[in-house]
Amino acid sequence: MKYNLHTHTVRCFHAQGGDEEYVESAIKNGYTQLGFSDHSPYIYDGDYVSHMRMAPDEAQDYIDSFRYLSEKYKNDIDIKIGFEMEWYPALIDGQREFLKTLDIDYLILGQHFTENEQDKSSQYTGSRTFSTKTLDKYISQLLDGARSGWFTYVCHPDLINFAGSKKVYDKKIGDMLEELKKLDLPLEYNFYGYSDNRWYPYDRFWHMAKEIGNDVVIGMDAHTPDLFDMEDLRNEMLAHITDDLGITPLEEVKIIKPQF
């Protein structure tokens, strides 16, 4: 089964292409399941406006668009509708009430920030850091989200760009991976990061995941429809995962419909 549950849209302000273009590109390249998981709207305090996610009042249009396309292309591909979402403890109660109003199929956990974007102490977890405190906060929030039972998998779990002690990284990330293994929550090997030569996917992380035995899924993290056309590069990545890292990705993903 050729699947992808990590797909963005122009609603996040940093992706390109129309909704239907993503669907047609996925079908053309042999995908049988396609999930849309644009950055979830968040319910913030006051008048804060995020630079990377749709507004709450745009969520229903997003869902309606893909319900329509799901019906239109039902004989060609299985379309699922969800969100990629951070776990922001201070805002989670309001977020839960908001999500209850929407009919979505799944959530994936992507912890891009510590605290939350609105908080002045918040840090983008992809920024290079030597701070053990930042590493601890990333892990703590990610695991709080993982324990909620809301999420189908963790996307780019190696996003944290910690440049401090390797011994500290190995201990703390190893403990995180052990806990995610106990929770039976798969981890995403991220094609967008691979294709863009980013710091992730990070081999050190994935060697540990291999030893611990975490389940691994492939996520395209598509921000443009033509990412699905990069078959040669995707096959190169798969060869690295299987041959170099010794990991066999799951052939399909068990989708968890969140119960709020």
CSV table of C-alpha atoms in Angstrom, one decimal:
chain,number,residue,atom,x,y,z
A,1,MET,CA,0.0,0.0,0.0
A,2,LYS,CA,1.4,3.4,-1.0
A,3,TYR,CA,0.2,6.0,1.5
A,4,ASN,CA,0.9,9.5,2.7
A,5,LEU,CA,-0.9,11.1,5.7
A,6,HIS,CA,1.2,14.2,5.8
A,7,THR,CA,0.1,16.8,3.2
A,8,HIS,CA,-0.3,20.5,3.5
A,9,THR,CA,-2.2,23.2,1.6
A,10,VAL,CA,-1.9,26.9,0.8
A,11,ARG,CA,-3.9,27.6,4.0
A,12,CYS,CA,-0.7,27.3,6.0
A,13,PHE,CA,0.9,30.2,4.0
A,14,HIS,CA,4.1,28.2,3.2
A,15,ALA,CA,2.7,25.6,0.8
A,16,GLN,CA,1.8,25.8,-2.9
A,17,GLY,CA,-0.8,24.3,-5.2
A,18,GLY,CA,-4.5,23.7,-5.3
A,19,ASP,CA,-6.3,21.0,-3.3
A,20,GLU,CA,-7.1,19.0,-6.3
A,21,GLU,CA,-3.6,19.2,-7.7
A,22,TYR,CA,-2.3,17.3,-4.7
A,23,VAL,CA,-4.9,14.6,-5.2
A,24,GLU,CA,-4.2,14.2,-8.9
A,25,SER,CA,-0.4,14.1,-8.3
A,26,ALA,CA,-0.8,11.4,-5.7
A,27,ILE,CA,-3.0,9.3,-8.0
A,28,LYS,CA,-0.6,9.7,-10.9
A,29,ASN,CA,2.2,8.4,-8.7
A,30,GLY,CA,0.4,5.3,-7.5
A,31,TYR,CA,-0.8,6.4,-4.0
A,32,THR,CA,-3.8,4.5,-2.8
A,33,GLN,CA,-4.3,6.6,0.4
A,34,LEU,CA,-3.8,10.3,0.8
A,35,GLY,CA,-4.3,12.2,4.1
A,36,PHE,CA,-4.4,16.0,4.3
A,37,SER,CA,-3.0,17.3,7.6
A,38,ASP,CA,-2.5,21.0,7.2
A,39,HIS,CA,-1.4,22.8,10.4
A,40,SER,CA,-4.3,22.8,12.8
A,41,PRO,CA,-6.0,26.1,13.7
A,42,TYR,CA,-5.4,26.8,17.3
A,43,ILE,CA,-7.5,28.7,19.8
A,44,TYR,CA,-5.2,31.4,21.3
A,45,ASP,CA,-5.8,33.8,24.1
A,46,GLY,CA,-6.5,37.4,22.9
A,47,ASP,CA,-6.0,38.5,19.3
A,48,TYR,CA,-2.8,36.6,18.5
A,49,VAL,CA,-2.7,35.5,14.8
A,50,SER,CA,-0.4,32.6,13.7
A,51,HIS,CA,1.8,33.0,10.7
A,52,MET,CA,1.7,29.3,9.9
A,53,ARG,CA,-1.8,28.0,10.1
A,54,MET,CA,-5.3,28.6,8.9
A,55,ALA,CA,-7.7,30.6,11.1
A,56,PRO,CA,-10.3,28.6,13.1
A,57,ASP,CA,-13.1,29.9,10.8
A,58,GLU,CA,-11.4,28.4,7.8
A,59,ALA,CA,-11.4,24.9,9.1
A,60,GLN,CA,-14.8,23.9,7.9
A,61,ASP,CA,-14.0,25.0,4.3
A,62,TYR,CA,-10.8,22.9,4.5
A,63,ILE,CA,-12.8,19.9,5.5
A,64,ASP,CA,-15.6,20.5,3.0
A,65,SER,CA,-13.1,20.8,0.2
A,66,PHE,CA,-11.6,17.4,0.9
A,67,ARG,CA,-14.9,15.7,1.6
A,68,TYR,CA,-15.9,16.8,-1.9
A,69,LEU,CA,-12.7,15.5,-3.4
A,70,SER,CA,-12.9,12.3,-1.5
A,71,GLU,CA,-16.3,11.6,-3.1
A,72,LYS,CA,-15.1,12.7,-6.6
A,73,TYR,CA,-12.0,10.5,-6.5
A,74,LYS,CA,-13.4,7.6,-4.4
A,75,ASN,CA,-12.7,5.1,-7.2
A,76,ASP,CA,-9.0,6.2,-7.4
A,77,ILE,CA,-7.8,7.0,-3.9
A,78,ASP,CA,-8.8,6.9,-0.3
A,79,ILE,CA,-8.7,10.5,1.1
A,80,LYS,CA,-8.5,11.2,4.8
A,81,ILE,CA,-8.9,14.6,6.5
A,82,GLY,CA,-7.0,15.6,9.5
A,83,PHE,CA,-4.5,18.1,11.0
A,84,GLU,CA,-0.9,18.3,12.1
A,85,MET,CA,-1.0,19.7,15.6
A,86,GLU,CA,1.3,20.8,18.4
A,87,TRP,CA,0.6,20.0,22.0
A,88,TYR,CA,0.3,23.3,23.8
A,89,PRO,CA,-0.6,22.5,27.4
A,90,ALA,CA,-1.8,26.0,28.4
A,91,LEU,CA,-4.2,26.1,25.4
A,92,ILE,CA,-5.3,22.5,25.2
A,93,ASP,CA,-8.6,22.8,26.9
A,94,GLY,CA,-9.9,25.4,24.4
A,95,GLN,CA,-8.4,23.4,21.6
A,96,ARG,CA,-10.2,20.3,22.6
A,97,GLU,CA,-13.6,22.1,22.6
A,98,PHE,CA,-12.8,23.6,19.2
A,99,LEU,CA,-11.8,20.2,17.7
A,100,LYS,CA,-15.0,18.6,19.0
A,101,THR,CA,-16.9,20.8,16.5
A,102,LEU,CA,-15.1,19.4,13.5
A,103,ASP,CA,-15.5,16.0,11.8
A,104,ILE,CA,-11.9,14.9,11.2
A,105,ASP,CA,-10.4,11.5,10.6
A,106,TYR,CA,-7.1,11.8,12.4
A,107,LEU,CA,-4.4,14.0,13.9
A,108,ILE,CA,-0.6,13.8,13.7
A,109,LEU,CA,1.6,15.2,16.4
A,110,GLY,CA,4.3,17.7,15.1
A,111,GLN,CA,5.9,19.6,17.9
A,112,HIS,CA,7.3,22.7,16.2
A,113,PHE,CA,7.5,24.9,19.3
A,114,THR,CA,8.0,24.7,23.0
A,115,GLU,CA,5.4,26.3,25.2
A,116,ASN,CA,3.3,27.8,22.4
A,117,GLU,CA,3.7,30.4,19.6
A,118,GLN,CA,1.9,33.0,21.6
A,119,ASP,CA,4.2,32.7,24.6
A,120,LYS,CA,7.2,35.0,24.6
A,121,SER,CA,9.5,32.2,25.9
A,122,SER,CA,8.4,29.9,23.0
A,123,GLN,CA,11.2,28.5,20.8
A,124,TYR,CA,11.1,26.9,17.4
A,125,THR,CA,12.3,23.4,18.0
A,126,GLY,CA,14.1,23.3,14.6
A,127,SER,CA,16.4,26.1,15.6
A,128,ARG,CA,19.9,24.9,16.6
A,129,THR,CA,20.3,24.9,20.3
A,130,PHE,CA,22.7,23.8,23.0
A,131,SER,CA,20.0,24.1,25.7
A,132,THR,CA,19.2,21.0,27.6
A,133,LYS,CA,16.2,22.8,29.0
A,134,THR,CA,14.8,23.3,25.4
A,135,LEU,CA,15.4,19.6,24.7
A,136,ASP,CA,13.6,18.6,27.9
A,137,LYS,CA,10.7,20.9,27.1
A,138,TYR,CA,10.4,19.4,23.6
A,139,ILE,CA,10.4,15.9,24.9
A,140,SER,CA,7.9,16.7,27.7
A,141,GLN,CA,5.4,18.4,25.5
A,142,LEU,CA,5.7,15.7,22.8
A,143,LEU,CA,5.1,12.9,25.3
A,144,ASP,CA,2.2,14.7,26.9
A,145,GLY,CA,0.6,14.8,23.4
A,146,ALA,CA,1.5,11.2,22.7
A,147,ARG,CA,-0.2,10.1,26.0
A,148,SER,CA,-3.5,11.9,25.1
A,149,GLY,CA,-4.5,9.1,22.7
A,150,TRP,CA,-5.5,11.7,20.1
A,151,PHE,CA,-2.7,11.1,17.6
A,152,THR,CA,-2.2,8.5,14.8
A,153,TYR,CA,1.6,9.1,14.8
A,154,VAL,CA,4.4,11.5,15.5
A,155,CYS,CA,5.7,13.4,12.5
A,156,HIS,CA,9.4,14.4,12.2
A,157,PRO,CA,10.1,13.3,15.8
A,158,ASP,CA,13.8,14.2,15.2
A,159,LEU,CA,12.9,17.8,14.5
A,160,ILE,CA,14.6,19.0,17.7
A,161,ASN,CA,18.0,20.4,16.6
A,162,PHE,CA,20.0,19.8,19.7
A,163,ALA,CA,23.7,20.5,19.2
A,164,GLY,CA,24.8,19.8,22.8
A,165,SER,CA,26.3,16.7,24.4
A,166,LYS,CA,25.7,13.5,22.4
A,167,LYS,CA,25.6,11.6,25.7
A,168,VAL,CA,22.8,13.8,26.9
A,169,TYR,CA,21.0,13.5,23.6
A,170,ASP,CA,21.2,9.8,23.5
A,171,LYS,CA,19.9,9.4,27.1
A,172,LYS,CA,17.0,11.8,26.8
A,173,ILE,CA,16.0,10.8,23.3
A,174,GLY,CA,16.4,7.2,24.1
A,175,ASP,CA,14.0,7.5,27.0
A,176,MET,CA,11.5,9.3,24.8
A,177,LEU,CA,11.7,6.6,22.2
A,178,GLU,CA,11.2,3.9,24.9
A,179,GLU,CA,8.0,5.7,26.1
A,180,LEU,CA,6.7,6.1,22.5
A,181,LYS,CA,7.3,2.4,22.0
A,182,LYS,CA,5.3,1.6,25.1
A,183,LEU,CA,2.5,3.9,23.8
A,184,ASP,CA,2.6,2.0,20.4
A,185,LEU,CA,2.8,5.3,18.6
A,186,PRO,CA,4.6,5.1,15.2
A,187,LEU,CA,7.3,7.6,14.2
A,188,GLU,CA,7.5,9.4,10.8
A,189,TYR,CA,10.6,9.3,8.6
A,190,ASN,CA,10.1,12.6,6.8
A,191,PHE,CA,10.7,12.9,3.1
A,192,TYR,CA,10.5,16.7,2.9
A,193,GLY,CA,13.4,17.0,5.3
A,194,TYR,CA,15.3,14.3,3.3
A,195,SER,CA,14.6,16.0,0.0
A,196,ASP,CA,15.7,19.4,1.3
A,197,ASN,CA,18.9,18.2,2.9
A,198,ARG,CA,17.8,19.4,6.3
A,199,TRP,CA,19.2,18.3,9.7
A,200,TYR,CA,16.5,15.8,9.9
A,201,PRO,CA,16.0,12.9,9.3
A,202,TYR,CA,18.9,12.4,11.7
A,203,ASP,CA,20.6,9.1,11.5
A,204,ARG,CA,21.7,9.1,15.1
A,205,PHE,CA,18.0,9.3,16.1
A,206,TRP,CA,17.0,6.5,13.7
A,207,HIS,CA,19.7,4.1,14.8
A,208,MET,CA,18.3,4.4,18.3
A,209,ALA,CA,14.7,3.9,17.0
A,210,LYS,CA,15.9,0.7,15.2
A,211,GLU,CA,17.5,-0.7,18.4
A,212,ILE,CA,14.4,0.1,20.5
A,213,GLY,CA,12.0,-1.2,17.9
A,214,ASN,CA,9.8,1.7,17.2
A,215,ASP,CA,7.3,1.4,14.4
A,216,VAL,CA,8.2,3.7,11.4
A,217,VAL,CA,5.9,5.2,8.8
A,218,ILE,CA,6.8,7.3,5.7
A,219,GLY,CA,5.5,10.8,5.6
A,220,MET,CA,6.0,13.0,2.5
A,221,ASP,CA,5.2,16.2,4.4
A,222,ALA,CA,4.1,17.6,1.0
A,223,HIS,CA,4.1,21.3,0.6
A,224,THR,CA,3.8,21.2,-3.2
A,225,PRO,CA,2.1,18.7,-5.4
A,226,ASP,CA,5.2,17.9,-7.4
A,227,LEU,CA,6.8,16.4,-4.3
A,228,PHE,CA,4.9,13.2,-5.2
A,229,ASP,CA,6.8,13.2,-8.6
A,230,MET,CA,10.2,12.7,-6.8
A,231,GLU,CA,10.0,8.9,-7.1
A,232,ASP,CA,13.7,8.3,-7.7
A,233,LEU,CA,14.6,10.3,-4.6
A,234,ARG,CA,11.9,8.6,-2.5
A,235,ASN,CA,13.3,5.2,-3.6
A,236,GLU,CA,16.8,6.4,-2.6
A,237,MET,CA,15.4,7.3,0.8
A,238,LEU,CA,13.7,4.0,1.2
A,239,ALA,CA,16.9,2.2,0.3
A,240,HIS,CA,18.7,4.2,3.0
A,241,ILE,CA,16.0,3.3,5.6
A,242,THR,CA,16.0,-0.4,4.8
A,243,ASP,CA,19.6,-1.1,3.9
A,244,ASP,CA,21.6,1.4,6.0
A,245,LEU,CA,19.4,1.8,9.0
A,246,GLY,CA,17.9,-1.7,8.9
A,247,ILE,CA,14.3,-0.4,9.4
A,248,THR,CA,11.3,-1.8,7.6
A,249,PRO,CA,8.6,0.9,7.5
A,250,LEU,CA,5.0,-0.1,8.0
A,251,GLU,CA,3.1,-1.0,4.9
A,252,GLU,CA,0.0,0.8,6.1
A,253,VAL,CA,-0.9,3.1,9.0
A,254,LYS,CA,-3.6,2.4,11.6
A,255,ILE,CA,-5.6,5.6,11.6
A,256,ILE,CA,-6.8,6.7,15.0
A,257,LYS,CA,-9.9,8.9,15.1
A,258,PRO,CA,-9.4,11.1,18.1
A,259,GLN,CA,-11.9,11.0,20.9
A,260,PHE,CA,-12.0,14.3,22.6
